[in-house]
mmCIF file of C-alpha atoms and ligand atoms in Angstrom:
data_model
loop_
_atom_site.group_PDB
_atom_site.id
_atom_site.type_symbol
_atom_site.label_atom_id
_atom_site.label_comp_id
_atom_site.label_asym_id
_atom_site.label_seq_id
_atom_site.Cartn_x
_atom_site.Cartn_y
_atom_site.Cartn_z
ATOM 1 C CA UNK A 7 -75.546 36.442 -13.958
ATOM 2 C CA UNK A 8 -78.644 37.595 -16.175
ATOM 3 C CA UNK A 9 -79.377 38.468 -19.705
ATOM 4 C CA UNK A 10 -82.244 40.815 -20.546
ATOM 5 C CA UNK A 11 -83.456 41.296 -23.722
ATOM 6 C CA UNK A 12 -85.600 44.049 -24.899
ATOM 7 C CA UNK A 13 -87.073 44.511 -28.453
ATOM 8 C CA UNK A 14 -84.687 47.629 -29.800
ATOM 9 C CA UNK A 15 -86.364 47.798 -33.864
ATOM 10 C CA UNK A 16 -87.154 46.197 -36.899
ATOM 11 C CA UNK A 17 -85.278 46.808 -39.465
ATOM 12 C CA UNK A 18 -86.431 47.788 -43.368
ATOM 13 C CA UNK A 19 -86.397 44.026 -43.969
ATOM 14 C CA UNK A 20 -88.214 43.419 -40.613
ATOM 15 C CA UNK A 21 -85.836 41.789 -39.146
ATOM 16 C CA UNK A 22 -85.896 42.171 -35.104
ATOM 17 C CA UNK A 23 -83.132 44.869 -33.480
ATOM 18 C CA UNK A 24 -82.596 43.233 -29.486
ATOM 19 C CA UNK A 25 -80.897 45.021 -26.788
ATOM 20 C CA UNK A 26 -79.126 42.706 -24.856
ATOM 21 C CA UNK A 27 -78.020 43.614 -21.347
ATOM 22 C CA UNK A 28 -75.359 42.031 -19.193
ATOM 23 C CA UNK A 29 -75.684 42.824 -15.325
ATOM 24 C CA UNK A 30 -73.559 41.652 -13.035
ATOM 25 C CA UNK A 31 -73.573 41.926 -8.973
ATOM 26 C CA UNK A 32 -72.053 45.155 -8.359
ATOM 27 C CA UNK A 33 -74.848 47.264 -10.654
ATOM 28 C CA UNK A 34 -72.365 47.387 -13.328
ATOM 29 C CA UNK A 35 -74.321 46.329 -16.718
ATOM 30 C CA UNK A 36 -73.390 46.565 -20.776
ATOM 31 C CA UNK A 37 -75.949 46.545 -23.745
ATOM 32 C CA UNK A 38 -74.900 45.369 -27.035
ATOM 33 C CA UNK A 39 -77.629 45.322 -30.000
ATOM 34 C CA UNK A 40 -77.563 43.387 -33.170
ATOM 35 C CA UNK A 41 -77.271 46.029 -35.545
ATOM 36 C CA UNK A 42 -74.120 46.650 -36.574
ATOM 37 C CA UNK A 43 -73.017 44.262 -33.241
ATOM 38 C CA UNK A 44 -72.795 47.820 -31.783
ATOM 39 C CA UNK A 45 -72.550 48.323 -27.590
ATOM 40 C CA UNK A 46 -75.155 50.755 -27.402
ATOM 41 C CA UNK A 47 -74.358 51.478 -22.985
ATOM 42 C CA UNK A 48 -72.005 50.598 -20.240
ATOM 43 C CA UNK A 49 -73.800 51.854 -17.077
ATOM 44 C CA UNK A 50 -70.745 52.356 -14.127
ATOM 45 C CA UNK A 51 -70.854 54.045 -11.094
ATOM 46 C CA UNK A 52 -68.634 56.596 -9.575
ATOM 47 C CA UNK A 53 -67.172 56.949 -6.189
ATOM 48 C CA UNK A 54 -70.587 57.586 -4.472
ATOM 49 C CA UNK A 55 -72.000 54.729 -6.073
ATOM 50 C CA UNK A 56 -73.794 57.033 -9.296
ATOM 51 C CA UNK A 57 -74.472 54.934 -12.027
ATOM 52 C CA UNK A 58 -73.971 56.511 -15.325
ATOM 53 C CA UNK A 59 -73.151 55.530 -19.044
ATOM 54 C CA UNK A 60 -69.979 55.845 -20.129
ATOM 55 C CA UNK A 61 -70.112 55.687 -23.860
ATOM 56 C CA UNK A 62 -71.935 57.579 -26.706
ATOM 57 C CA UNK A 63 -74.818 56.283 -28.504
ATOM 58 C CA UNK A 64 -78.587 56.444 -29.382
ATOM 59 C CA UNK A 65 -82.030 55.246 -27.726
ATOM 60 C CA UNK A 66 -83.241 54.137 -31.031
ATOM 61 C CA UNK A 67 -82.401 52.244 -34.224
ATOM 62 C CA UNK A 68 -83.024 55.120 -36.341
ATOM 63 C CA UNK A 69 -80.151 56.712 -34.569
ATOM 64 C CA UNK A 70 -78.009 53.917 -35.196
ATOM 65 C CA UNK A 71 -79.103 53.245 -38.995
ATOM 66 C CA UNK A 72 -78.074 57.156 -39.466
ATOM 67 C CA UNK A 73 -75.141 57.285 -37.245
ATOM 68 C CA UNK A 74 -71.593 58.514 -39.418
ATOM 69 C CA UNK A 75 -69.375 58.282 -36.680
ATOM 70 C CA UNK A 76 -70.007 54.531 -36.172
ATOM 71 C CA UNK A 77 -70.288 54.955 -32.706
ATOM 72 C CA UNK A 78 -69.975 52.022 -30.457
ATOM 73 C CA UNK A 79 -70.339 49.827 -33.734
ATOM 74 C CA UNK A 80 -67.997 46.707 -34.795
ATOM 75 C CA UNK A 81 -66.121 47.673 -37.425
ATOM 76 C CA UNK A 82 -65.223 45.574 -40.424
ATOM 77 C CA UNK A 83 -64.117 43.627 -42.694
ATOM 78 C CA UNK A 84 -60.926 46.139 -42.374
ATOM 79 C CA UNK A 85 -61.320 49.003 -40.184
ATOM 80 C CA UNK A 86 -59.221 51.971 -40.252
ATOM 81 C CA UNK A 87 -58.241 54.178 -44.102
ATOM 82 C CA UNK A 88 -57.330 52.158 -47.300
ATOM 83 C CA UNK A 89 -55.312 54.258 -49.290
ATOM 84 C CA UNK A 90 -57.178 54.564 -53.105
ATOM 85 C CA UNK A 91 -60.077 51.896 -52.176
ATOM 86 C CA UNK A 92 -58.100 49.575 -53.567
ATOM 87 C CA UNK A 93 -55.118 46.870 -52.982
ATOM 88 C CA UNK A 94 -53.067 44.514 -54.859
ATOM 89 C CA UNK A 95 -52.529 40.932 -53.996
ATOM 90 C CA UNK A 96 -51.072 37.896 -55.564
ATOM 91 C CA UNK A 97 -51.251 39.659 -58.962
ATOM 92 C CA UNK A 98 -54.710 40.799 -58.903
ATOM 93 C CA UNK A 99 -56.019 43.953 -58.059
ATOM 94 C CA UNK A 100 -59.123 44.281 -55.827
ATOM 95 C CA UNK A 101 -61.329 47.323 -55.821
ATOM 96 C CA UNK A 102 -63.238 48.400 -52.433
ATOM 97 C CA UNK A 103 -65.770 51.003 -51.670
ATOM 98 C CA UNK A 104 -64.786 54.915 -51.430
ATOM 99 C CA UNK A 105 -66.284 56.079 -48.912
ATOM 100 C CA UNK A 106 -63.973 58.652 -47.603
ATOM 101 C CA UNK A 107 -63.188 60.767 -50.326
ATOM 102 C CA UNK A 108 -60.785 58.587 -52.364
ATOM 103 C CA UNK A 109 -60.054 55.970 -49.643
ATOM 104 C CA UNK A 110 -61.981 53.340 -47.996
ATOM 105 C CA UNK A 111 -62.848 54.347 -44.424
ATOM 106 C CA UNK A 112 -64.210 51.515 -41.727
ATOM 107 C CA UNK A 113 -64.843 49.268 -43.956
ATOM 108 C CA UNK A 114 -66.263 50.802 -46.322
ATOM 109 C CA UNK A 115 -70.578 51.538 -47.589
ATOM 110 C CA UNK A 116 -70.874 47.896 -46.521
ATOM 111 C CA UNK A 117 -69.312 47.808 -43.251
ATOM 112 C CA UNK A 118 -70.180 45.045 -40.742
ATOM 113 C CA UNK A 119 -71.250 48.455 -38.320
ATOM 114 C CA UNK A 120 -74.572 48.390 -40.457
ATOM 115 C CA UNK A 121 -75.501 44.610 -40.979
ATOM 116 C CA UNK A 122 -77.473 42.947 -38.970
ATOM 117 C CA UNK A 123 -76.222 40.377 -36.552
ATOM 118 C CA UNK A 124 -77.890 36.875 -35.712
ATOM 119 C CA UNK A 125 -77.104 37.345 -31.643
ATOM 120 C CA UNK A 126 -77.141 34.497 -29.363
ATOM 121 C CA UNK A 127 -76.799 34.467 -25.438
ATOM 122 C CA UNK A 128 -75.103 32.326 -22.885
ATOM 123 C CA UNK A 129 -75.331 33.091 -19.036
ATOM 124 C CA UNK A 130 -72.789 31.814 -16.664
ATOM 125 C CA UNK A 131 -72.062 31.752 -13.456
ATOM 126 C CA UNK A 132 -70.387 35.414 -12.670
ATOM 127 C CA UNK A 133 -69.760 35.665 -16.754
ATOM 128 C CA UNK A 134 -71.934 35.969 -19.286
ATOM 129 C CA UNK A 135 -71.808 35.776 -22.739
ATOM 130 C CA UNK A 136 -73.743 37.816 -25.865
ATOM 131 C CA UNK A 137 -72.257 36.376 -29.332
ATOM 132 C CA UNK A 138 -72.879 37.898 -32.450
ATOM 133 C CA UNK A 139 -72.552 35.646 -36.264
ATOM 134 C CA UNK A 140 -72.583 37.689 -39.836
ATOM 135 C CA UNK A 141 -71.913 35.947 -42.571
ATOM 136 C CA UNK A 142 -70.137 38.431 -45.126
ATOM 137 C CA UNK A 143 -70.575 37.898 -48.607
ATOM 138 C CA UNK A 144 -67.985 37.082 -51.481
ATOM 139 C CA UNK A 145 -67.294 40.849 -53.055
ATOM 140 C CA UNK A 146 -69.268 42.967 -50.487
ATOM 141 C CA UNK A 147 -67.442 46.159 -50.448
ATOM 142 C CA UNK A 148 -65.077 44.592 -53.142
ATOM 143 C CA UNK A 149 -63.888 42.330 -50.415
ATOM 144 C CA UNK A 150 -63.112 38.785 -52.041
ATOM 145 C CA UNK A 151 -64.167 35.803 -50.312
ATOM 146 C CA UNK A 152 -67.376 34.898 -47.964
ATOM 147 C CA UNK A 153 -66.013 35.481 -44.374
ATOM 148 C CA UNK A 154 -67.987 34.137 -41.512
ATOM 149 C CA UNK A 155 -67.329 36.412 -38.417
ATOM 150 C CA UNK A 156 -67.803 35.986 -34.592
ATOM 151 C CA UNK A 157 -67.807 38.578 -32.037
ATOM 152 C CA UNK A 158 -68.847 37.340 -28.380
ATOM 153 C CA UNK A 159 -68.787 39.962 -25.919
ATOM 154 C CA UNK A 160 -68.955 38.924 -22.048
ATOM 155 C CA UNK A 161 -69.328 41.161 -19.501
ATOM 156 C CA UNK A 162 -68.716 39.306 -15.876
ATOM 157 C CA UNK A 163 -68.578 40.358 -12.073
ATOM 158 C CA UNK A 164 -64.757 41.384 -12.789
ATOM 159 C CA UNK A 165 -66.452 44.294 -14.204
ATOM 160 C CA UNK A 166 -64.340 43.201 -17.034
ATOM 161 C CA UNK A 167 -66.188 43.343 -20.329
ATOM 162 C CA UNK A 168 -63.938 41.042 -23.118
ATOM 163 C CA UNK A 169 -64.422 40.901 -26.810
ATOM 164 C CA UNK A 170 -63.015 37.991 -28.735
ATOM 165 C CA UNK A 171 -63.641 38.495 -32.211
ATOM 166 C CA UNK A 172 -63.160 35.171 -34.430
ATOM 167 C CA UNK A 173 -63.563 34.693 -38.105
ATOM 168 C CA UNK A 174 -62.763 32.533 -41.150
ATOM 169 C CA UNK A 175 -62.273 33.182 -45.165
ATOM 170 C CA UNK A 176 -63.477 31.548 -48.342
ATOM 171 C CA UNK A 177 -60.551 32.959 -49.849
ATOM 172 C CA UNK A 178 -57.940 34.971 -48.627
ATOM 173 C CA UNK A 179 -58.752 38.369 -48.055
ATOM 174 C CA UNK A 180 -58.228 41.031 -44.958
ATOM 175 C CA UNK A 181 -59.154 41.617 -41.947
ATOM 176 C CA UNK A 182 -58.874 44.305 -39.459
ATOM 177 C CA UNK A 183 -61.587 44.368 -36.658
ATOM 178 C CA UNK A 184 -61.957 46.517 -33.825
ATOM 179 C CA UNK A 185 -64.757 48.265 -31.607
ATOM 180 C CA UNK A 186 -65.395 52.127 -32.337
ATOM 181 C CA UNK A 187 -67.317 52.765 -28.669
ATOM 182 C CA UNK A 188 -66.558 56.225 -27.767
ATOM 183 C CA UNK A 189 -66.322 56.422 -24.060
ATOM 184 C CA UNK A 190 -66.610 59.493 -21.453
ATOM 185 C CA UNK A 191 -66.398 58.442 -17.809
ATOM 186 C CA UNK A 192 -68.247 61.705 -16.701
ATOM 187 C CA UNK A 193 -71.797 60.651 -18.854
ATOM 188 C CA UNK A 194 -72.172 63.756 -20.100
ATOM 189 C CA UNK A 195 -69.901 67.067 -21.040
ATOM 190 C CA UNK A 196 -66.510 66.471 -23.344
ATOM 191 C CA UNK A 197 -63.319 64.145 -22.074
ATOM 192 C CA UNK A 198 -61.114 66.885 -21.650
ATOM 193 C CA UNK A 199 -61.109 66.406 -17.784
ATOM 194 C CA UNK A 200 -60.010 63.014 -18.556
ATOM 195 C CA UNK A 201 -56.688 61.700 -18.419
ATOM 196 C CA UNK A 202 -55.351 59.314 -20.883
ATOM 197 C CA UNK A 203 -52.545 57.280 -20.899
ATOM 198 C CA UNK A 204 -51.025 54.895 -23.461
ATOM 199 C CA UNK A 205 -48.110 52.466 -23.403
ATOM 200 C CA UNK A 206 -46.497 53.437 -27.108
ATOM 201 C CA UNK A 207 -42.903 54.443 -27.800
ATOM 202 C CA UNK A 208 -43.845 55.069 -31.219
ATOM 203 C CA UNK A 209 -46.800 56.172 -33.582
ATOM 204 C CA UNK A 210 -47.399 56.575 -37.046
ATOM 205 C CA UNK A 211 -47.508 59.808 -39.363
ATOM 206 C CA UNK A 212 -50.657 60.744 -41.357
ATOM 207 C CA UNK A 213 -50.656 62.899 -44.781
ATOM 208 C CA UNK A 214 -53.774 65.129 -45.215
ATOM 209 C CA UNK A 215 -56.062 61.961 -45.783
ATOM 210 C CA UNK A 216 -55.350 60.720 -42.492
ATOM 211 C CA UNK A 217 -53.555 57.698 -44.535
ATOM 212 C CA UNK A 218 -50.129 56.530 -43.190
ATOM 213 C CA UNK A 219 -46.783 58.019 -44.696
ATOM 214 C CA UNK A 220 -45.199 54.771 -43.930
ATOM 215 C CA UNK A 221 -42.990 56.563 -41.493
ATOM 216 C CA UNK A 222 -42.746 55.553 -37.460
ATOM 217 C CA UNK A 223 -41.829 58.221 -34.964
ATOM 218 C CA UNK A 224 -41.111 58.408 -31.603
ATOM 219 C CA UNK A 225 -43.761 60.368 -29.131
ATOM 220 C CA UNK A 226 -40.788 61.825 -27.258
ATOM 221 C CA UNK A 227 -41.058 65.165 -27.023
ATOM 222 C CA UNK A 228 -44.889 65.588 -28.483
ATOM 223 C CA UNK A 229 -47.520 65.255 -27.603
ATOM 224 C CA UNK A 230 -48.233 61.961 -28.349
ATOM 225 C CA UNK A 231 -46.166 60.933 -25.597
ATOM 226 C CA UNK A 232 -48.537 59.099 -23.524
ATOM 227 C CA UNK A 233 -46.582 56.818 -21.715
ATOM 228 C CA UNK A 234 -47.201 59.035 -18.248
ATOM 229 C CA UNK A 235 -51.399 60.266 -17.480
ATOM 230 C CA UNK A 236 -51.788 63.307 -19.770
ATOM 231 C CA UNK A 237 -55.144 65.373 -18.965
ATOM 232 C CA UNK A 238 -56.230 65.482 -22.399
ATOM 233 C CA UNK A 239 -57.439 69.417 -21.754
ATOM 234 C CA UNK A 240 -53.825 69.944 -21.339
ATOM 235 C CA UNK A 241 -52.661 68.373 -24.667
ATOM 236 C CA UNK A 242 -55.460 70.039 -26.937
ATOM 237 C CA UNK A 243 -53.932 73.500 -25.791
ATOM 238 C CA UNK A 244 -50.532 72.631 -25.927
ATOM 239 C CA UNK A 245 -50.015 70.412 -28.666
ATOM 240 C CA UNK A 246 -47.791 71.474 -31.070
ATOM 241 C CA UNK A 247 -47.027 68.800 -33.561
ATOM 242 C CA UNK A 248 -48.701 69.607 -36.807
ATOM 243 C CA UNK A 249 -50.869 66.420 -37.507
ATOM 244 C CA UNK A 250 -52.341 67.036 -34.504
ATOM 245 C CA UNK A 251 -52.967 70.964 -34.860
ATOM 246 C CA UNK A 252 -54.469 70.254 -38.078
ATOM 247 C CA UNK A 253 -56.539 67.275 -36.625
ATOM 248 C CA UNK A 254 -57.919 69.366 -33.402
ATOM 249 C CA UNK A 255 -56.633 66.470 -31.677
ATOM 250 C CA UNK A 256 -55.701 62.875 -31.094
ATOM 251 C CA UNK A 257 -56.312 60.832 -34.821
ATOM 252 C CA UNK A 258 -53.383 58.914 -34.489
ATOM 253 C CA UNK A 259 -52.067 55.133 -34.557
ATOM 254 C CA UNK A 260 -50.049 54.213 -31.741
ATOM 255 C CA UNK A 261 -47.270 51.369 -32.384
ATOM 256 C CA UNK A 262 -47.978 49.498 -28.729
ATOM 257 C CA UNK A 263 -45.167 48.305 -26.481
ATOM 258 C CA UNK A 264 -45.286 44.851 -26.048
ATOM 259 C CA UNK A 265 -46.815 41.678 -26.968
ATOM 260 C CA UNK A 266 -49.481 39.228 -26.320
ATOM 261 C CA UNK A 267 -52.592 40.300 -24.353
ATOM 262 C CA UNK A 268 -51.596 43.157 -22.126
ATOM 263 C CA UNK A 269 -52.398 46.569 -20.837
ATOM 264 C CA UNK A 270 -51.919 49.045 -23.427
ATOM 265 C CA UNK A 271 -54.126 52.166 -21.915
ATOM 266 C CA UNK A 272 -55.826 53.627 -19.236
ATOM 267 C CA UNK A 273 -58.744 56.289 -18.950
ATOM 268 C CA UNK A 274 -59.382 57.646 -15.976
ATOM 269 C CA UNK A 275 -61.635 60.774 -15.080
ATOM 270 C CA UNK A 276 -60.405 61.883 -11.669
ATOM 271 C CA UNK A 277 -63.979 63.691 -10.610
ATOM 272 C CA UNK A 278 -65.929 60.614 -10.432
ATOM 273 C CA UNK A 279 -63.172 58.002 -10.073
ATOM 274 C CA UNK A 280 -64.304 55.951 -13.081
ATOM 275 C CA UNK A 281 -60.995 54.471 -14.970
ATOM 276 C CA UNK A 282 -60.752 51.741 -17.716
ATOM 277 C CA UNK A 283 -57.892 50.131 -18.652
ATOM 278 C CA UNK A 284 -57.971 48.364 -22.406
ATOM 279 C CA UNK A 285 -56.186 44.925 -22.448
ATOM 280 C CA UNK A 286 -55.189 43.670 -26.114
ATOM 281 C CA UNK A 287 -53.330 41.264 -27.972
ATOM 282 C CA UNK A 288 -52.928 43.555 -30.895
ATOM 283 C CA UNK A 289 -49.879 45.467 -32.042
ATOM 284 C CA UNK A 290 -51.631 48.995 -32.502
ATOM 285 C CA UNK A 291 -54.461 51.272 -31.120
ATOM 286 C CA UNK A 292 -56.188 54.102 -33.188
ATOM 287 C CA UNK A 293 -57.077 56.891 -30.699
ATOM 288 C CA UNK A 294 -59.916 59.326 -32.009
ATOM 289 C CA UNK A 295 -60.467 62.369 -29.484
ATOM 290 C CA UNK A 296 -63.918 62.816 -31.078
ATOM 291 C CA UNK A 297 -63.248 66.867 -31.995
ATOM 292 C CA UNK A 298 -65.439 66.267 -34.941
ATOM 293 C CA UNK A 299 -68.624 64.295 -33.714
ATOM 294 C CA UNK A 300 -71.962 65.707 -34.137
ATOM 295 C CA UNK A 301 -74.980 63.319 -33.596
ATOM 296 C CA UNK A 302 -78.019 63.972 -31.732
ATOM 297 C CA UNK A 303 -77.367 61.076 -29.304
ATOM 298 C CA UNK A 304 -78.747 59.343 -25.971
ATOM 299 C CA UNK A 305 -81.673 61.269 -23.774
ATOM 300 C CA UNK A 306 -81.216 64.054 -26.437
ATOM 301 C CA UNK A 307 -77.840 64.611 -25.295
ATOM 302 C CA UNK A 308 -75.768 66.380 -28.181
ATOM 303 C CA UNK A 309 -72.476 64.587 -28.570
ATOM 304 C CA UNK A 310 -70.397 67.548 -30.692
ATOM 305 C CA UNK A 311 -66.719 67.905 -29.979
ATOM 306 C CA UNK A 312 -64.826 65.977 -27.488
ATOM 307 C CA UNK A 313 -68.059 64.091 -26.576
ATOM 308 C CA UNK A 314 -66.442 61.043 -26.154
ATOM 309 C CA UNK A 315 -62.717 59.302 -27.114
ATOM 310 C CA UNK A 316 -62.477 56.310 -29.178
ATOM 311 C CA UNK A 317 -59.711 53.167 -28.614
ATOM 312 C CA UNK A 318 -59.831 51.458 -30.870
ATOM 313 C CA UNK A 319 -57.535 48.319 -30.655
ATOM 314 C CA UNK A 320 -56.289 46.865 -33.928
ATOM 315 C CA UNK A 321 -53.458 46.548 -36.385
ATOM 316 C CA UNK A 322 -52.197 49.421 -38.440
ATOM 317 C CA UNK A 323 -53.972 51.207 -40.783
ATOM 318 C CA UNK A 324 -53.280 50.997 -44.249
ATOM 319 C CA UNK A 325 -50.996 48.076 -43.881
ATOM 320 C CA UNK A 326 -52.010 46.614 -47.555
ATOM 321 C CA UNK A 327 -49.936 49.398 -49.215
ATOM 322 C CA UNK A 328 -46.522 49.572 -46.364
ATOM 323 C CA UNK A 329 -45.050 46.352 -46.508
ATOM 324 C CA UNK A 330 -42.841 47.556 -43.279
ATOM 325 C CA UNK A 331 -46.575 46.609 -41.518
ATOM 326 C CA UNK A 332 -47.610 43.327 -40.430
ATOM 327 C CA UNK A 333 -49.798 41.940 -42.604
ATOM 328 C CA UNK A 334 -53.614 41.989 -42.161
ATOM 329 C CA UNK A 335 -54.669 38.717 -44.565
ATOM 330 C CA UNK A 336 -55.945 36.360 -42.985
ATOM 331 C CA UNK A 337 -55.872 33.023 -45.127
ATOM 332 C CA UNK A 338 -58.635 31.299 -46.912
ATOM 333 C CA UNK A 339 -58.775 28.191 -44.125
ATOM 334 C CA UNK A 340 -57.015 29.627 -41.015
ATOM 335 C CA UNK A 341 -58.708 31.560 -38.231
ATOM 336 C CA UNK A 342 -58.607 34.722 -37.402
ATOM 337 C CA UNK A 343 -58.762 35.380 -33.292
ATOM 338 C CA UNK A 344 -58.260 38.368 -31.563
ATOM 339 C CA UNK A 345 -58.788 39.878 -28.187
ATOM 340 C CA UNK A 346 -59.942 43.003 -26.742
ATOM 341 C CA UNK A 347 -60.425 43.979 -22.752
ATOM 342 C CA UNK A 348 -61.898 47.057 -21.239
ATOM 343 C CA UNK A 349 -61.997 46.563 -17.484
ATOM 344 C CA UNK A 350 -63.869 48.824 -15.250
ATOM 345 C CA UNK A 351 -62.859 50.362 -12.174
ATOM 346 C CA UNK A 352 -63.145 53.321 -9.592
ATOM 347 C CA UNK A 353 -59.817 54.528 -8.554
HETATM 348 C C1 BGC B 508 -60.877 57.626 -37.430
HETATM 349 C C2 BGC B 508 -61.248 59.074 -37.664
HETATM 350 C C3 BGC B 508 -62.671 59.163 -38.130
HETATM 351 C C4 BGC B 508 -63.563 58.480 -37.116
HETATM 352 C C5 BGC B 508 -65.028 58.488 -37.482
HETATM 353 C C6 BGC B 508 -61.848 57.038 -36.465
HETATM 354 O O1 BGC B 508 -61.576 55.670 -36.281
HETATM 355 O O2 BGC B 508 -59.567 57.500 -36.945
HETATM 356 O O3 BGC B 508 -60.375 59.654 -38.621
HETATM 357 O O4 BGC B 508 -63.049 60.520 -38.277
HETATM 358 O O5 BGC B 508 -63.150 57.155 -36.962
HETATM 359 O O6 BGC B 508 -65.213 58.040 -38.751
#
């Protein structure tokens, strides 16, 4: 396969901003640029054989140095809410950026979505491989220890593109890294003709913050029962549970069925065919509906409300404060590794 590369920015340090685009056989292509290691367009075509983009973003760098719904950024060190920007560990008590009212939110005002990335390419033969290094500083965003990270995306003639993300610790500190692409399989419009379906008996309960009560519930009998295609039109009208009246929508962790890499969800927008289906190795997936975006994005397309749905795979939020959680420290010495899939289809 091939890797363009076409100059994106410079950056208020003038540092270069590259678009790097992975094409494979079938037209199918993904861009990823090294600010904030963000996918910036998946171009997929529908039945007919119309190529559009599939997920939300900007044409420039401005848009993506000004962008506050991180869309299609990586998102680090811990993504996800921090209850009180702040956690205890091993008798010390480590204080982290509030950035969302009280709580830290994505990472916080430091957040790997607005670094910038040293990328590096590697093309294969019908794989090919964009990888993108940040070295994170001891106490950036109150974070302790330096933390090297890795994310190499590779997009092949599967139509399969996978992100491994990789990264090690000075100290011990924690991690939680996912992908916040929003994605609408139409190109343009809202997802509510989109059907969504996730594999979760169980999700987790938010108090006005948006921070986790601690408490696990099963989706049967709400709305959050996604086990079967739901046309998400359908469950904004009829949802009845009250996070998700008071949300507008889906903002909710999912506890995923099984373990090891997987498939955990499927998107599919019937109209043009166009489906993905998210393989993960990781215990939980935050699922953002979008009801709140409002960015002036792509080809001066507005992305407001229901623009585009984020799933994000990860672990669960707020797991430094509910011990019942797995625990998101990675230690100083030991590598972190975790995988992400979104394969492309028309169905
Ligand atoms: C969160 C939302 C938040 C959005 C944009 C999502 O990951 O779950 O609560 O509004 O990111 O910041």
């Amino acid at each position: 396969m091939a890797i363009t590369i076409r100059p994106f920015g410079i950056d208020s340090l003038g540092r270069r901003i590259n678009c790097y685009t992975m094409e494979n056989r079938h037209g199918y292509s993904v861009s990823i640029i090294n600010y904030g290691a963000s996918i910036q367009s998946i171009k997929v075509p529908d039945r007919c054989g119309k190529i559009e983009d599939v997920v939300l973003g900007f044409d420039t760098l401005e848009g993506y140095q000004n962008n506050t719904a991180y869309i299609g950024a990586t998102i680090g060190r811990v993504c996800n809410r921090i209850d009180g920007a702040s956690y205890d560990y091993e008798g010390k008590r480590y204080t982290l950026d509030a950035n969302d009212g009280l709580n830290t939110l994505h990472g916080g005002r430091e957040g790997f979505h607005g670094k910038f990335w040293i990328a590096q390419t590697t093309e294969g033969e019908g794989r090919d491989f964009v990888t993108m290094y940040l070295n994170s500083h001891a106490g950036e965003g109150g974070f302790p220890g330096s933390m090297r990270t890795q994310v190499v995306f590779s997009f092949g003639d599967d139509n399969r593109l996978e992100i491994n993300y990789l990264a090690t610790a000075s100290e011990d500190t924690p991690v939680n890294l996912t992908n916040h692409s929003y994605f609408n399989l139409s190109g343009k419009g809202t997802i509510k003709d989109h059907v969504l379906s996730v594999d979760a008996p169980t999700f987790l309960d938010v108090n006005e913050e948006n921070i986790p009560l601690g408490t696990v519930h099963t989706v049967e009998n709400t709305v959050y029962d996604l086990r079967s295609p739901v046309l998400i039109e359908k469950a904004i009208k009829t949802g009845n549970h009250p996070t998700f009246k008071r949300q507008k929508g889906f903002d909710v962790s999912f506890r995923l069925s099984g373990k090891g890499l997987r498939e955990v969800a499927m998107l599919h927008h019937p109209d043009s065919g166009r489906t993905i289906r998210v393989r993960t190795d990781q215990p939980a997936l935050q699922v953002y509906s979008g009801q709140f975006l409002n960015e002036q994005g792509k080809g001066g397309a507005h992305h407001g409300a229901y623009a585009g749905i984020a799933l994000e795979t990860q672990h669960e939020p707020d797991a430094l404060h509910q011990p019942s959680f797995r625990s998101i420290i990675l230690k100083a010495g030991d590598t972190y590794h975790t995988q992400t899939c979104y394969a492309f289809s028309v169905e």
